[in-house]
């Protein structure tokens, strides 16, 4: 039995987001405001079905073609909020991109206001979803200054983990980087991204975090990128970050 193959269709807002033109929520808002036309007709329904490669979508008077996606790494300074807009008027990470004319980019994961270090940005939602998928277990490494000198028991307890507010919190690895007379720096590796996970894990053992710096995601290291500086990812870095880690069997 023969027949034509039907082209898959998706909601209009989803298509705009997948093309890297804006976030899904921003796309929904623009559609409802009547700023999007399909085949010459203004569409106000964000779920209006269109083909992913439709060429007749116009946004704010310009053709809504997908541009080349962007993939960036930022060395986030302490004190900036990881959001596009902050209802309390605090400075956000987007301050670091002032004047760069990058178009729409979104953070891939989060670092809280008091944390610093490696933070990814992209206009490619599918790529971002692969990296942040908990099932992939992408390793993230942090250097953490704490208010005490740890012993072997504390390091093992961080790996063994604790239950906190319904979450199981644990590190893949914890070791001492260096220590002074009253404080020390730990290297802590996680394979998932629960909210404020390291701070909550250490707090469970009455340990206070003084500084927290993310230094690597997967095989991508922060390196010598300056505070508040950013750079595009190389093509091989983009591919490597989105490649699932295959666990050894046995």
XYZ file of C-alpha atoms in Angstrom:
250
model
C 0.000 0.000 0.000
C 1.477 3.343 -1.063
C 0.761 6.886 0.097
C 2.354 10.196 0.710
C 4.464 10.711 3.817
C 2.946 13.349 6.061
C 5.349 16.061 7.256
C 5.432 16.211 11.072
C 4.038 19.433 12.533
C 4.770 21.141 15.817
C 3.379 24.054 17.785
C 4.400 27.441 16.353
C 6.076 28.595 19.582
C 8.073 25.377 19.771
C 9.301 25.818 16.199
C 10.464 29.382 16.886
C 12.340 28.163 19.953
C 13.928 25.243 18.107
C 15.189 27.692 15.488
C 17.086 29.492 18.235
C 15.176 32.751 17.839
C 13.957 33.049 21.446
C 12.965 30.954 24.429
C 9.774 28.868 24.353
C 8.018 31.215 26.801
C 9.128 34.284 24.862
C 7.896 32.691 21.626
C 4.496 32.040 23.195
C 4.287 35.678 24.289
C 5.201 36.997 20.837
C 2.654 34.758 19.135
C -0.122 35.885 21.484
C 0.831 39.523 20.835
C 0.208 39.007 17.111
C 3.850 39.426 16.108
C 4.035 36.193 14.089
C 2.571 35.505 10.649
C 2.337 32.171 8.856
C 1.655 32.177 5.103
C 0.664 35.834 5.366
C -1.814 35.299 8.207
C -1.337 36.547 11.771
C -1.416 33.614 14.177
C -2.120 34.117 17.875
C -2.231 30.468 18.937
C 1.205 29.252 20.189
C 0.132 25.664 19.438
C -0.789 26.389 15.804
C 0.729 23.436 13.883
C 3.535 24.149 11.413
C 6.322 22.118 9.855
C 9.706 22.465 11.514
C 11.263 23.626 8.222
C 8.373 25.877 7.129
C 9.712 28.819 5.114
C 6.656 31.069 5.386
C 6.969 32.127 9.052
C 7.551 35.825 9.704
C 8.471 37.238 13.122
C 8.266 40.999 13.699
C 8.294 41.577 9.952
C 11.394 39.478 9.237
C 11.667 35.934 7.978
C 11.981 33.590 10.970
C 14.682 31.414 9.469
C 16.930 29.417 11.743
C 20.375 30.950 12.000
C 23.605 29.218 12.926
C 23.382 28.156 16.547
C 25.764 29.665 19.071
C 27.672 27.784 21.763
C 29.564 29.784 24.375
C 31.395 29.352 27.660
C 31.499 32.108 30.289
C 33.578 32.435 33.438
C 30.719 33.652 35.620
C 31.702 36.173 38.284
C 30.347 35.894 41.789
C 27.330 38.097 42.503
C 25.503 37.749 39.184
C 22.144 36.008 38.848
C 21.759 33.301 36.181
C 18.617 34.611 34.518
C 17.674 36.897 31.642
C 15.661 39.264 33.840
C 15.595 39.600 37.609
C 12.435 40.858 39.279
C 14.550 42.371 42.075
C 16.724 44.373 39.698
C 19.946 42.470 40.427
C 22.731 42.239 37.845
C 22.484 39.122 35.675
C 25.018 37.049 33.763
C 23.908 38.768 30.556
C 25.853 41.839 31.677
C 28.977 39.931 30.587
C 27.720 39.931 26.982
C 26.949 43.676 26.746
C 27.689 45.002 23.251
C 28.344 41.570 21.744
C 25.126 41.467 19.634
C 24.765 37.714 20.074
C 21.016 37.455 19.623
C 19.089 35.056 21.835
C 21.175 32.717 23.995
C 20.164 30.890 27.157
C 22.130 29.421 30.075
C 22.723 25.685 29.924
C 22.163 24.802 33.566
C 22.657 27.233 36.437
C 25.101 28.643 38.945
C 23.616 30.471 41.918
C 24.424 34.100 42.699
C 27.204 33.289 45.159
C 28.846 30.709 42.878
C 31.268 31.356 40.040
C 33.074 29.642 37.195
C 32.189 27.702 34.069
C 28.723 28.393 32.673
C 27.550 27.360 29.198
C 25.188 29.328 26.940
C 23.567 28.351 23.648
C 20.771 29.147 21.216
C 20.327 25.406 20.561
C 17.649 23.982 22.911
C 18.185 20.391 21.781
C 21.925 20.557 22.534
C 21.266 22.150 25.912
C 18.727 19.454 26.787
C 21.245 16.684 26.094
C 23.826 18.256 28.386
C 21.402 18.883 31.253
C 19.630 15.512 30.966
C 20.067 13.816 34.383
C 20.186 10.422 32.701
C 23.434 11.318 30.933
C 25.276 11.955 34.200
C 27.663 14.566 32.753
C 30.412 15.101 35.333
C 30.817 18.595 36.765
C 33.878 19.477 38.834
C 34.000 22.214 41.466
C 36.705 23.743 43.629
C 35.155 24.573 46.988
C 36.677 26.564 49.839
C 35.327 25.484 53.236
C 35.657 26.802 56.767
C 37.608 23.866 58.201
C 40.291 21.245 57.651
C 38.600 18.044 56.476
C 39.480 14.555 57.575
C 39.100 11.297 55.678
C 35.759 10.634 57.376
C 34.224 13.848 56.008
C 35.458 13.157 52.487
C 33.977 9.661 52.583
C 30.704 10.996 54.005
C 30.371 13.398 51.056
C 30.622 10.434 48.678
C 28.284 8.255 50.759
C 25.769 11.123 50.740
C 22.725 12.189 52.734
C 18.983 12.573 52.265
C 17.841 16.191 52.292
C 14.314 17.478 51.631
C 13.508 14.365 49.622
C 16.700 14.501 47.552
C 19.620 12.100 47.725
C 22.736 14.281 47.752
C 26.166 12.792 47.170
C 29.444 13.477 45.378
C 31.062 11.167 42.865
C 34.437 12.148 44.304
C 35.783 14.492 46.987
C 39.444 15.246 47.684
C 41.633 17.913 49.269
C 43.288 20.388 46.905
C 45.131 22.474 49.495
C 44.675 23.680 53.043
C 45.781 26.468 55.324
C 45.591 26.798 59.074
C 41.781 27.083 59.346
C 40.318 26.720 55.824
C 40.819 24.375 52.909
C 39.925 23.839 49.253
C 38.224 20.658 48.078
C 37.754 19.246 44.580
C 34.219 17.866 44.360
C 32.745 16.072 41.345
C 29.008 15.656 40.762
C 27.151 13.732 38.062
C 23.811 15.501 38.461
C 22.627 19.058 39.002
C 20.284 19.357 41.962
C 19.589 22.858 43.254
C 22.471 24.117 45.481
C 23.618 20.537 45.820
C 27.149 21.120 47.132
C 26.094 23.771 49.639
C 23.301 21.553 50.944
C 25.537 18.483 51.084
C 28.249 20.262 53.083
C 25.704 21.994 55.319
C 24.438 18.544 56.339
C 27.835 18.055 58.018
C 27.911 21.582 59.496
C 30.460 22.733 56.934
C 30.191 26.273 55.536
C 31.088 27.051 51.916
C 33.238 30.172 51.578
C 33.713 30.032 47.797
C 32.434 27.708 45.098
C 33.925 27.656 41.585
C 32.855 25.295 38.801
C 36.020 24.416 36.901
C 34.873 21.753 34.420
C 31.867 20.183 32.705
C 32.693 16.829 31.173
C 36.001 17.252 29.361
C 35.634 21.027 29.056
C 37.821 22.876 31.577
C 37.556 26.531 32.545
C 41.285 26.926 31.984
C 42.677 30.463 31.960
C 39.473 32.188 30.825
C 39.332 35.465 32.756
C 36.635 36.387 35.255
C 33.615 37.729 33.352
C 35.166 36.728 30.004
C 33.579 34.398 27.459
C 34.499 32.597 24.246
C 32.776 30.502 21.573
C 33.170 26.767 21.929
C 35.194 25.017 19.249
C 33.205 22.572 17.064
C 34.876 19.557 18.676
C 33.992 20.885 22.136
C 30.340 21.260 21.108
C 30.235 17.664 19.884
C 32.074 16.254 22.897
C 29.787 17.928 25.434
C 26.672 16.527 23.777
C 28.062 13.006 23.367
C 26.619 10.649 26.002
C 29.092 8.982 28.302
C 28.880 5.221 27.905
C 29.247 3.426 31.210
C 31.531 0.410 31.231
C 29.767 -2.878 31.690
C 30.846 -5.705 33.907
